Coordinates of C-alpha atoms in Angstrom, one line a residue:
M1 CA 12.6 -0.6 15.1
L2 CA 9.5 1.3 13.0
P3 CA 6.6 -1.2 12.4
T4 CA 5.4 -2.1 8.9
Y5 CA 2.0 -1.5 6.5
F6 CA -0.3 -2.5 4.2
L7 CA -3.2 0.2 3.2
S8 CA -6.0 -1.0 1.7
H9 CA -5.8 2.4 0.2
G10 CA -9.9 3.1 -0.7
G11 CA -11.0 4.5 -4.0
G12 CA -9.8 7.4 -6.5
P13 CA -8.9 9.9 -4.5
W14 CA -11.6 9.4 -1.9
P15 CA -10.3 11.5 1.1
W16 CA -10.9 15.3 -0.8
M17 CA -15.4 13.4 -2.1
K18 CA -16.6 13.2 1.7
T19 CA -19.2 14.9 0.6
E20 CA -19.6 12.4 -2.4
F21 CA -19.4 9.3 -0.8
G22 CA -21.3 10.8 2.7
G23 CA -19.9 7.5 5.6
A24 CA -18.5 5.4 3.0
Y25 CA -14.7 5.9 3.9
D26 CA -15.4 7.4 7.7
V27 CA -13.7 4.5 9.2
L28 CA -11.1 3.7 6.5
D29 CA -10.4 6.4 7.4
A30 CA -9.8 6.7 11.0
S31 CA -7.7 4.2 10.9
L32 CA -5.1 6.4 8.7
R33 CA -5.1 8.7 11.5
D34 CA -4.8 6.9 14.0
L35 CA -1.1 5.8 12.1
P36 CA 1.3 8.5 14.2
R37 CA -0.7 7.6 17.0
Q38 CA 0.7 4.0 16.9
I39 CA 4.2 4.5 15.7
G40 CA 4.9 8.1 18.1
G41 CA 4.8 10.5 16.0
K42 CA 6.4 11.3 12.2
P43 CA 9.2 9.2 10.9
K44 CA 12.3 10.8 9.0
A45 CA 10.5 9.6 6.0
V46 CA 8.0 7.0 4.6
L47 CA 8.5 4.0 1.8
V48 CA 5.7 4.1 0.2
V49 CA 5.3 0.7 -2.2
T50 CA 2.4 1.6 -4.0
A51 CA 0.1 -0.7 -6.6
H52 CA -0.6 2.1 -9.4
W53 CA 3.4 1.6 -11.2
E54 CA 4.9 -2.0 -12.8
A55 CA 8.6 -1.5 -14.1
P56 CA 9.6 -3.9 -15.6
A57 CA 12.9 -3.9 -12.7
F58 CA 11.6 -2.2 -9.1
Q59 CA 12.1 1.3 -9.6
L60 CA 12.5 4.5 -6.7
S61 CA 11.4 8.3 -7.2
A62 CA 13.5 10.2 -6.7
G63 CA 12.6 14.0 -7.1
A64 CA 12.9 15.6 -5.0
W65 CA 8.8 17.7 -5.6
P66 CA 7.5 14.9 -7.2
S67 CA 4.7 15.6 -9.7
M68 CA 0.9 14.8 -9.0
I69 CA 0.1 12.4 -11.3
Y70 CA -4.3 12.0 -11.9
D71 CA -4.7 8.2 -11.9
Y72 CA -8.0 7.3 -12.1
G73 CA -11.8 8.7 -14.4
G74 CA -14.8 9.9 -14.2
F75 CA -14.4 11.5 -11.0
P76 CA -15.5 15.3 -10.0
P77 CA -13.5 18.5 -12.7
H78 CA -12.2 19.8 -8.6
T79 CA -9.9 16.1 -7.9
Y80 CA -8.0 16.7 -11.3
Q81 CA -6.0 19.2 -9.4
I82 CA -5.9 17.6 -5.9
R83 CA -2.5 18.8 -5.1
Y84 CA 0.1 17.3 -2.1
D85 CA 2.9 18.4 -1.9
A86 CA 4.9 16.2 0.1
P87 CA 8.5 16.5 -0.4
G88 CA 10.6 13.8 -1.9
S89 CA 14.3 12.4 -0.7
P90 CA 16.6 12.2 -3.4
E91 CA 18.6 10.4 -0.4
L92 CA 16.2 7.6 0.5
A93 CA 15.9 6.7 -2.8
A94 CA 19.3 6.0 -3.6
R95 CA 20.0 3.5 0.4
A96 CA 17.0 1.7 -1.0
Q97 CA 18.5 1.4 -4.6
A98 CA 22.2 0.9 -2.5
L99 CA 19.8 -1.9 -0.2
L100 CA 18.6 -4.1 -3.3
E101 CA 21.1 -3.5 -5.6
G102 CA 22.7 -5.2 -2.5
A103 CA 20.4 -8.2 -2.4
G104 CA 21.5 -8.9 -5.9
I105 CA 17.8 -7.3 -7.1
A106 CA 18.0 -4.6 -10.2
A107 CA 16.8 -1.2 -9.5
G108 CA 16.8 1.9 -11.1
L109 CA 15.6 5.8 -9.7
D110 CA 12.5 8.4 -11.6
A111 CA 13.7 11.3 -11.4
Q112 CA 10.2 12.0 -12.8
R113 CA 8.0 10.2 -11.3
G114 CA 4.6 11.7 -9.5
F115 CA 2.4 10.6 -6.6
D116 CA 0.1 8.4 -7.4
H117 CA -2.6 8.1 -6.2
G118 CA -2.0 4.6 -4.2
T119 CA 0.5 7.4 -2.8
F120 CA -1.6 10.4 -1.9
S121 CA -4.9 9.1 -0.9
A122 CA -3.4 6.8 1.2
L123 CA -1.5 9.5 3.2
Y124 CA -3.0 12.3 2.6
P125 CA -5.4 11.2 5.9
V126 CA -1.9 10.7 7.6
F127 CA 0.2 12.7 7.4
P128 CA -2.4 16.0 6.5
D129 CA -0.2 18.8 6.6
A130 CA 2.6 16.5 3.5
D131 CA 5.2 17.8 6.0
V132 CA 6.8 14.0 6.1
P133 CA 9.7 12.5 2.5
I134 CA 8.6 10.0 0.9
V135 CA 9.2 7.8 -1.9
Q136 CA 7.6 5.6 -4.4
L137 CA 8.7 2.1 -4.9
S138 CA 7.4 0.1 -8.2
L139 CA 6.1 -3.0 -8.2
Q140 CA 8.0 -5.8 -10.8
R141 CA 6.4 -7.1 -13.7
G142 CA 5.1 -10.2 -13.5
L143 CA 3.9 -10.3 -10.4
D144 CA 6.3 -12.8 -8.7
P145 CA 5.0 -12.5 -4.8
Q146 CA 8.4 -13.9 -4.3
A147 CA 10.2 -11.4 -6.1
H148 CA 8.0 -8.7 -4.3
L149 CA 9.3 -11.0 -0.4
E150 CA 13.1 -10.7 -1.4
A151 CA 13.2 -7.3 -2.2
G152 CA 11.1 -6.3 1.2
R153 CA 14.0 -8.0 2.9
A154 CA 16.6 -6.2 0.9
L155 CA 14.7 -2.9 2.7
R156 CA 14.3 -4.7 6.4
P157 CA 17.3 -2.0 8.1
L158 CA 16.0 0.6 6.6
R159 CA 13.1 0.6 9.8
D160 CA 15.6 1.3 11.8
E161 CA 16.9 4.5 9.7
G162 CA 13.3 6.2 10.6
V163 CA 11.8 5.4 7.6
L164 CA 9.0 3.7 7.1
I165 CA 7.7 1.5 4.9
V166 CA 4.3 0.7 3.5
G167 CA 2.3 -1.7 1.2
S168 CA -0.5 0.9 -0.5
G169 CA -2.8 -1.4 -2.0
L170 CA -6.9 -3.5 -1.5
S171 CA -7.4 -6.4 0.1
Y172 CA -10.1 -6.5 -2.3
H173 CA -10.3 -5.5 -6.1
N174 CA -12.1 -6.6 -8.8
L175 CA -13.3 -3.5 -9.8
R176 CA -16.7 -5.0 -12.1
A177 CA -17.6 -6.4 -9.0
F178 CA -15.9 -3.3 -6.1
N179 CA -20.5 -3.2 -4.5
G180 CA -22.8 -6.2 -4.2
A181 CA -21.7 -8.8 -6.2
G182 CA -18.4 -9.1 -4.5
A183 CA -19.5 -9.1 -1.6
A184 CA -19.2 -13.4 -1.2
A185 CA -16.1 -13.3 -2.8
S186 CA -14.3 -10.1 -0.8
H187 CA -15.6 -12.3 2.9
Q188 CA -14.2 -15.9 2.1
F189 CA -11.2 -14.3 0.9
D190 CA -10.7 -11.8 3.7
G191 CA -11.0 -13.9 6.0
W192 CA -9.3 -16.4 4.6
L193 CA -6.0 -13.2 4.8
R194 CA -7.1 -12.4 7.7
Q195 CA -6.2 -16.2 9.2
A196 CA -2.9 -16.5 7.3
M197 CA -1.9 -13.6 9.0
A198 CA -1.9 -14.7 12.1
L199 CA -0.2 -18.2 11.7
P200 CA 3.4 -18.5 13.1
P201 CA 5.0 -16.1 10.6
K202 CA 7.4 -19.6 9.1
E203 CA 3.2 -20.7 8.1
R204 CA 2.6 -17.2 6.7
G205 CA 4.9 -16.3 4.7
I206 CA 4.1 -20.0 3.4
A207 CA 1.0 -19.2 3.0
L208 CA 1.4 -15.0 1.2
M209 CA 3.2 -16.9 -1.1
N210 CA 0.7 -19.1 -2.1
W211 CA -2.1 -16.9 -1.9
E212 CA -4.3 -18.0 -5.3
R213 CA -5.1 -20.6 -3.6
A214 CA -7.0 -19.4 -1.3
P215 CA -10.5 -19.5 -1.9
A216 CA -11.9 -16.5 -3.8
A217 CA -8.7 -15.8 -4.5
R218 CA -8.7 -14.6 -8.3
A219 CA -12.2 -12.9 -8.2
A220 CA -10.7 -11.7 -5.2
H221 CA -7.9 -10.1 -7.2
P222 CA -8.3 -10.5 -10.6
R223 CA -5.2 -8.8 -11.1
E224 CA -2.6 -9.6 -8.7
E225 CA -1.5 -5.6 -8.3
H226 CA -2.7 -4.5 -5.0
L227 CA -1.5 -7.4 -3.2
L228 CA 1.5 -7.5 -4.0
P229 CA 2.7 -4.1 -2.0
L230 CA 1.4 -7.2 1.1
M231 CA 4.1 -9.2 0.2
V232 CA 6.9 -6.0 0.2
A233 CA 6.1 -5.0 3.8
L234 CA 6.0 -8.6 5.1
G235 CA 9.4 -9.1 4.0
A236 CA 10.9 -6.2 5.5
A237 CA 8.9 -7.9 8.5
E238 CA 9.2 -11.5 8.5
D239 CA 9.8 -12.2 11.5
D240 CA 7.3 -10.0 13.6
A241 CA 3.7 -10.6 14.8
A242 CA 0.6 -9.0 11.8
S243 CA -2.8 -6.9 13.9
V244 CA -5.4 -6.0 11.6
V245 CA -5.4 -2.3 12.1
Y246 CA -8.1 -1.5 9.3
H247 CA -11.3 -4.1 8.7
E248 CA -14.6 -3.1 7.7
D249 CA -17.3 -5.9 7.1
A250 CA -20.2 -3.8 4.7
F251 CA -17.2 -1.1 2.6
M252 CA -19.0 0.5 -0.3
G253 CA -22.4 -1.2 1.5
A254 CA -21.3 -5.1 1.2
L255 CA -17.0 -5.3 1.0
A256 CA -14.5 -7.1 3.1
V257 CA -11.3 -4.8 3.3
S258 CA -8.9 -4.8 6.0
S259 CA -5.6 -3.7 6.9
F260 CA -2.2 -4.7 8.3
R261 CA 0.9 -3.2 10.3
F262 CA 4.0 -5.5 11.4
G263 CA 6.3 -4.9 14.7
G264 CA 5.3 -2.0 17.0

């Protein structure tokens, strides 16, 4: 059975801007490149829960060859020509839809949806050859943590079918304070998050469902779309131990950020 992950995916098209960013992404890059070693090679496919797609009901990208969505602004011209030509998997999309609907969770297929940067920036360092099929799962509008936990529970069988489930977001996401101004809040919230991950599974789940009570929660996540992919990854591995697979105390000079693995 494969583990699941919650990955902090960084900002914009950073894997294609290493010169501009200097060494700011070196630790994150190394952590992502280590994932194939952790899981023992390449999975059959990846299901990515992306923070950059929301819909009234859960949606799955179902195209065979997804296009690119450059969902960022103010970056160099070459970052709007990036290609990450991994295949999609209509079969996996249909399988995930069936699992969700079998659990009473409405889910649709979107054959036109392309890869957003929550997907291609996170997975390019992991699978640079773009040779692993990828299906994206949207968030459900309303951003109810329990709904996303239950979606993860429904998708758990995919782990036995060679599918790597990845929640792609950020453990700290306040773009108005994505610098020294956010340092205190990011450290308070990230410290709480890592402590919550170390709790026994039942207590961990309760803590994460009540994440808004955490220190500096709303300062770290004024809007929680970058945290909610964590709930799907958790739900798919609810009884498994969690471990920190990436952490920095001075990301972009000041911020505390982390990524987690469940199981494995």
